[in-house]
């Protein structure tokens, strides 16, 4: 079989590997599509994602769809369309019973956090544990199903904010996750959704998904205390400062974008006088099931997928995925 492997910064190879054989409790999938995520971009362009450095060839990819190739248990027939919950959780921790994704010691497809690395889905065949599989409804095409994982991230972030019904919501950063947060907030009943970005193209995509107030960073001012809930999806320090300023008194800021693992200059002074709530959002727990249902019910999120490129052309695909003026979500076709 063929698989993608990142060997270091800007060194990705389309390699031959043996087709893996499933063991007890495992299912072999024939992968169809894999989305390129921000973490995949960091691994490819920098050889590291935050503090996690590639120490052995890493197959990226945790946003995927495909079909069952072999289930030794006989439960799933060959050809069954599926997506995958990419997490394996660590041991039980008191106080985290309803947040298993926060328990230490787990791993995630396509991550260099563990040693050896947890290999990802950008491979023609992939072994996963049977509990990670989500069977897709007949109404959900495999291409759209590759959005299930990032949509679950967006749904989790919106859930963390509490009810957004009839509220004014701002999404800072209109990349793929920001776009899905816009859609998730609209689905959750937000009255007004604003979006900000440094580029006009992502903002137009946000408009198509329900954003009605658009702000170009560096050109358009966002009034202080003008939004009830702010989702920071860019992972840039000045954007967190902007989020704190834009949130109303007693409002909520949800940090979705991955901030650098470093001391960064952020002005949190307004936090005190406004008694803001700031929450971090990390992946998701059960929201992938909600994501599958939402994707099966409508094609409204199809515009988030801007390009589908053969995995053999991964260098071009990663270059395109990095350019948010030219692309939204880029899928690799296996």
Coordinates of C-alpha atoms in Angstrom, one line a residue:
X1 CA 0.0 0.0 0.0
X2 CA 1.0 3.7 -0.2
X3 CA 1.2 6.0 2.7
X4 CA 2.4 9.6 3.3
X5 CA 5.2 10.0 5.8
X6 CA 6.7 13.3 7.1
X7 CA 10.4 12.8 7.8
X8 CA 11.1 16.4 8.8
X9 CA 10.5 20.0 7.8
X10 CA 9.2 20.1 4.2
X11 CA 10.1 16.4 3.7
X12 CA 7.0 14.4 2.9
X13 CA 7.2 11.1 1.0
X14 CA 4.6 8.9 -0.7
X15 CA 6.0 5.5 0.5
X16 CA 5.3 1.8 0.0
X17 CA 4.3 0.0 3.2
X18 CA 3.0 -3.5 3.9
X19 CA -0.8 -3.7 4.3
X20 CA -1.4 -4.0 8.0
X21 CA -3.3 -7.0 9.5
X22 CA -6.0 -6.2 12.1
X23 CA -5.7 -7.8 15.5
X24 CA -8.3 -8.4 18.2
X25 CA -10.7 -5.5 18.5
X26 CA -9.2 -3.8 15.4
X27 CA -10.8 -3.0 12.0
X28 CA -8.9 -2.3 8.8
X29 CA -10.2 0.7 6.7
X30 CA -9.7 1.6 3.1
X31 CA -9.2 5.4 3.5
X32 CA -11.0 7.7 1.0
X33 CA -10.3 11.3 2.2
X34 CA -8.1 13.0 4.8
X35 CA -8.4 16.6 5.7
X36 CA -5.2 18.7 6.1
X37 CA -5.4 20.3 9.6
X38 CA -3.3 23.1 11.1
X39 CA -1.3 20.6 13.1
X40 CA -0.5 18.7 9.9
X41 CA 0.8 22.0 8.4
X42 CA 3.0 22.6 11.4
X43 CA 4.5 19.1 11.3
X44 CA 5.2 19.4 7.5
X45 CA 6.5 23.0 7.4
X46 CA 8.3 23.1 10.7
X47 CA 8.9 19.4 11.7
X48 CA 7.0 20.1 14.9
X49 CA 3.6 21.1 16.3
X50 CA 4.2 23.2 19.4
X51 CA 6.3 21.2 21.7
X52 CA 5.9 18.0 19.8
X53 CA 8.8 17.3 17.4
X54 CA 8.9 14.6 14.8
X55 CA 11.4 12.0 16.0
X56 CA 10.5 9.3 13.4
X57 CA 8.6 9.3 10.1
X58 CA 5.0 10.5 10.9
X59 CA 1.9 9.8 8.8
X60 CA -0.3 12.8 9.3
X61 CA -4.1 13.0 9.3
X62 CA -6.9 12.7 11.9
X63 CA -9.8 14.0 9.8
X64 CA -10.8 11.1 7.6
X65 CA -13.5 9.0 6.0
X66 CA -13.4 5.7 4.2
X67 CA -14.9 2.3 4.1
X68 CA -14.4 -0.9 6.1
X69 CA -12.0 -3.2 4.4
X70 CA -11.8 -6.0 7.0
X71 CA -13.5 -6.5 10.3
X72 CA -12.4 -9.9 11.8
X73 CA -15.3 -9.8 14.2
X74 CA -17.8 -9.8 11.3
X75 CA -19.8 -6.9 12.8
X76 CA -19.0 -4.5 10.0
X77 CA -19.4 -5.6 6.4
X78 CA -16.7 -4.7 3.8
X79 CA -17.7 -1.4 2.1
X80 CA -19.5 0.0 5.2
X81 CA -18.9 3.8 5.0
X82 CA -17.3 5.2 8.2
X83 CA -15.5 8.1 9.8
X84 CA -13.2 7.8 12.9
X85 CA -13.0 9.4 16.3
X86 CA -9.3 9.8 16.4
X87 CA -8.7 9.8 20.1
X88 CA -7.7 7.0 22.5
X89 CA -8.1 8.2 26.1
X90 CA -5.8 7.8 29.1
X91 CA -6.7 6.1 32.3
X92 CA -9.7 7.3 34.4
X93 CA -9.1 10.5 36.4
X94 CA -11.4 11.6 39.2
X95 CA -13.2 14.8 38.2
X96 CA -12.9 14.1 34.5
X97 CA -15.5 11.5 34.1
X98 CA -17.4 13.6 31.6
X99 CA -14.3 14.9 29.9
X100 CA -12.3 11.9 28.9
X101 CA -10.5 13.9 26.2
X102 CA -8.7 15.8 29.0
X103 CA -7.2 12.7 30.7
X104 CA -3.5 12.5 30.4
X105 CA -1.8 9.5 28.7
X106 CA -4.1 9.2 25.6
X107 CA -3.1 9.7 22.0
X108 CA -4.5 11.0 18.7
X109 CA -4.1 9.9 15.1
X110 CA -1.3 11.7 13.3
X111 CA 0.4 13.0 16.4
X112 CA 4.0 13.2 17.4
X113 CA 3.1 13.7 21.1
X114 CA 3.6 10.0 21.9
X115 CA 6.8 8.0 21.5
X116 CA 6.5 6.0 19.3
X117 CA 4.3 8.4 17.4
X118 CA 0.6 7.7 16.8
X119 CA 0.5 7.3 13.0
X120 CA -2.4 9.0 11.2
X121 CA -4.9 8.3 8.4
X122 CA -3.1 9.6 5.3
X123 CA -2.6 6.0 4.1
X124 CA -4.4 3.7 1.7
X125 CA -5.2 1.3 4.6
X126 CA -5.5 2.1 8.3
X127 CA -6.0 0.0 11.4
X128 CA -8.2 1.5 14.1
X129 CA -9.8 0.1 17.3
X130 CA -13.4 -0.8 16.7
X131 CA -14.7 1.7 19.3
X132 CA -13.3 4.6 17.3
X133 CA -15.5 3.9 14.3
X134 CA -18.6 5.8 13.5
X135 CA -20.8 4.3 10.8
X136 CA -22.1 6.9 8.4
X137 CA -25.7 7.4 7.4
X138 CA -26.5 6.7 3.7
X139 CA -27.2 10.4 3.2
X140 CA -23.7 11.4 4.0
X141 CA -21.1 11.3 1.2
X142 CA -17.6 10.3 2.1
X143 CA -16.1 13.6 0.9
X144 CA -18.3 15.6 3.2
X145 CA -17.8 13.1 6.1
X146 CA -14.2 14.1 6.2
X147 CA -15.4 17.3 8.0
X148 CA -16.8 15.3 10.9
X149 CA -13.7 15.7 13.1
X150 CA -13.1 19.5 12.6
X151 CA -16.9 20.1 12.9
X152 CA -16.8 18.2 16.2
X153 CA -14.1 20.6 17.4
X154 CA -16.3 23.6 16.5
X155 CA -19.4 22.1 18.1
X156 CA -17.4 21.4 21.3
X157 CA -16.2 25.0 21.4
X158 CA -19.7 26.3 21.0
X159 CA -20.9 24.0 23.7
X160 CA -18.3 25.3 26.1
X161 CA -19.6 28.8 25.7
X162 CA -23.0 27.8 27.1
X163 CA -26.2 28.9 25.3
X164 CA -25.6 31.3 22.4
X165 CA -29.3 31.5 21.6
X166 CA -30.2 35.1 20.6
X167 CA -26.7 36.3 21.4
X168 CA -24.1 38.3 19.4
X169 CA -21.2 36.1 18.6
X170 CA -17.8 37.0 17.1
X171 CA -15.5 34.5 15.5
X172 CA -11.9 35.8 15.1
X173 CA -10.0 33.9 12.4
X174 CA -12.0 32.6 9.4
X175 CA -9.9 29.6 8.6
X176 CA -11.5 26.1 8.4
X177 CA -12.1 25.8 12.1
X178 CA -13.4 29.4 12.3
X179 CA -15.7 28.8 9.4
X180 CA -17.1 25.7 11.2
X181 CA -17.5 27.6 14.4
X182 CA -19.6 30.2 12.4
X183 CA -21.8 27.4 11.2
X184 CA -22.0 25.7 14.6
X185 CA -22.9 29.0 16.3
X186 CA -25.6 29.6 13.7
X187 CA -26.9 26.1 14.2
X188 CA -27.0 26.7 18.0
X189 CA -29.2 29.8 17.6
X190 CA -26.9 32.8 17.6
X191 CA -28.8 36.0 16.7
X192 CA -25.8 37.8 15.0
X193 CA -22.5 36.3 14.0
X194 CA -19.5 38.5 13.2
X195 CA -16.2 37.3 11.7
X196 CA -12.8 38.9 11.5
X197 CA -9.8 37.9 9.5
X198 CA -6.7 39.6 7.9
X199 CA -7.9 38.5 4.4
X200 CA -11.1 39.1 2.4
X201 CA -11.4 35.7 0.9
X202 CA -12.0 33.8 4.2
X203 CA -14.5 36.5 5.3
X204 CA -16.5 35.9 2.1
X205 CA -16.6 32.2 3.0
X206 CA -17.7 33.1 6.5
X207 CA -20.5 35.2 5.0
X208 CA -21.7 32.2 3.0
X209 CA -22.0 30.2 6.2
X210 CA -24.0 32.8 8.1
X211 CA -21.7 35.6 9.3
X212 CA -23.4 39.0 8.8
X213 CA -20.8 41.4 10.3
X214 CA -17.4 41.2 8.7
X215 CA -14.2 42.8 9.9
X216 CA -10.9 43.0 8.1
X217 CA -8.1 43.1 10.6
X218 CA -6.1 46.4 10.4
X219 CA -9.0 48.1 8.5
X220 CA -12.2 47.7 10.3
X221 CA -12.6 48.5 14.0
X222 CA -14.5 46.1 16.3
X223 CA -16.2 48.1 19.1
X224 CA -15.3 47.3 22.6
X225 CA -17.9 45.3 24.5
X226 CA -19.9 44.6 21.3
X227 CA -20.3 40.8 21.5
X228 CA -21.7 38.4 24.1
X229 CA -19.4 35.5 23.1
X230 CA -16.1 35.6 21.3
X231 CA -14.4 32.6 19.8
X232 CA -10.7 33.1 19.1
X233 CA -9.8 30.7 16.3
X234 CA -6.5 32.2 14.9
X235 CA -4.1 31.3 17.7
X236 CA -2.4 34.7 17.4
X237 CA -1.7 36.6 20.6
X238 CA -3.1 40.0 19.4
X239 CA -6.3 38.3 18.5
X240 CA -6.8 37.2 22.1
X241 CA -6.3 40.8 23.2
X242 CA -9.0 41.8 20.7
X243 CA -11.3 39.0 22.0
X244 CA -11.0 40.4 25.5
X245 CA -11.8 43.9 24.3
X246 CA -14.7 42.8 22.1
X247 CA -16.5 40.8 24.8
X248 CA -19.2 42.5 26.7
X249 CA -19.2 42.7 30.5
X250 CA -19.8 39.3 32.1
X251 CA -19.3 37.8 28.6
X252 CA -17.4 34.7 27.5
X253 CA -14.2 34.2 25.4
X254 CA -13.4 30.7 24.1
X255 CA -9.9 30.1 23.0
X256 CA -10.0 27.7 20.1
X257 CA -6.9 28.5 18.1
X258 CA -3.7 26.8 19.3
X259 CA -1.5 29.4 20.9
X260 CA 2.3 29.2 20.8
X261 CA 3.9 27.3 23.6
X262 CA 5.8 30.4 24.8
X263 CA 5.4 33.6 26.8
X264 CA 3.3 35.9 24.6
X265 CA 2.2 39.5 25.0
X266 CA -1.6 39.6 25.7
X267 CA -3.4 42.4 27.4
X268 CA -5.8 40.8 29.8
X269 CA -6.5 44.0 31.9
X270 CA -10.1 44.3 30.8
X271 CA -10.7 40.8 32.1
X272 CA -11.1 42.0 35.7
X273 CA -13.4 45.0 35.3
X274 CA -15.7 43.0 32.9
X275 CA -15.6 39.8 35.0
X276 CA -15.1 37.8 31.8
X277 CA -15.0 34.0 31.5
X278 CA -12.1 32.7 29.4
X279 CA -12.2 29.0 28.5
X280 CA -9.9 26.9 26.5
X281 CA -11.3 24.4 24.0
X282 CA -9.4 21.2 23.4
X283 CA -10.5 18.8 20.7
X284 CA -13.9 17.2 21.7
X285 CA -15.5 14.3 23.5
X286 CA -18.8 12.9 22.0
X287 CA -19.5 15.8 19.6
X288 CA -18.3 13.8 16.6
X289 CA -21.7 12.0 16.7
X290 CA -23.5 15.3 16.6
X291 CA -21.2 16.4 13.7
X292 CA -22.1 13.2 11.7
X293 CA -25.8 13.9 12.2
X294 CA -25.5 17.5 11.2
X295 CA -23.5 16.7 8.1
X296 CA -25.9 14.0 7.1
X297 CA -28.9 16.3 7.4
X298 CA -27.6 19.0 5.0
X299 CA -25.1 19.9 2.3
X300 CA -24.7 23.5 3.7
X301 CA -21.1 22.9 4.8
X302 CA -19.9 21.6 1.5
X303 CA -18.3 25.1 0.7
X304 CA -15.9 24.6 3.5
X305 CA -14.1 22.0 1.3
X306 CA -12.4 24.1 -1.3
X307 CA -10.0 21.5 -2.9
X308 CA -9.6 17.7 -3.2
X309 CA -6.1 16.7 -4.3
X310 CA -4.5 13.3 -4.8
X311 CA -2.3 12.3 -1.8
X312 CA 0.5 11.6 -4.2
X313 CA 0.6 15.4 -4.8
X314 CA 0.9 16.1 -1.1
X315 CA 3.5 18.9 -1.5
X316 CA 1.2 20.9 -3.7
X317 CA -1.7 20.1 -1.3
X318 CA 0.1 21.4 1.8
X319 CA 1.3 24.5 -0.1
X320 CA -2.3 25.2 -1.0
X321 CA -3.7 24.5 2.4
X322 CA -1.2 27.0 3.9
X323 CA -2.6 29.8 1.7
X324 CA -5.9 30.8 3.2
X325 CA -6.5 33.4 0.5
X326 CA -6.7 30.5 -2.0
X327 CA -8.2 27.6 0.1
X328 CA -10.4 26.7 3.0
X329 CA -10.3 22.9 3.8
X330 CA -8.1 20.9 1.5
X331 CA -8.7 17.2 1.4
X332 CA -6.2 14.5 0.3
X333 CA -7.8 11.8 -1.9
X334 CA -6.4 8.4 -1.1

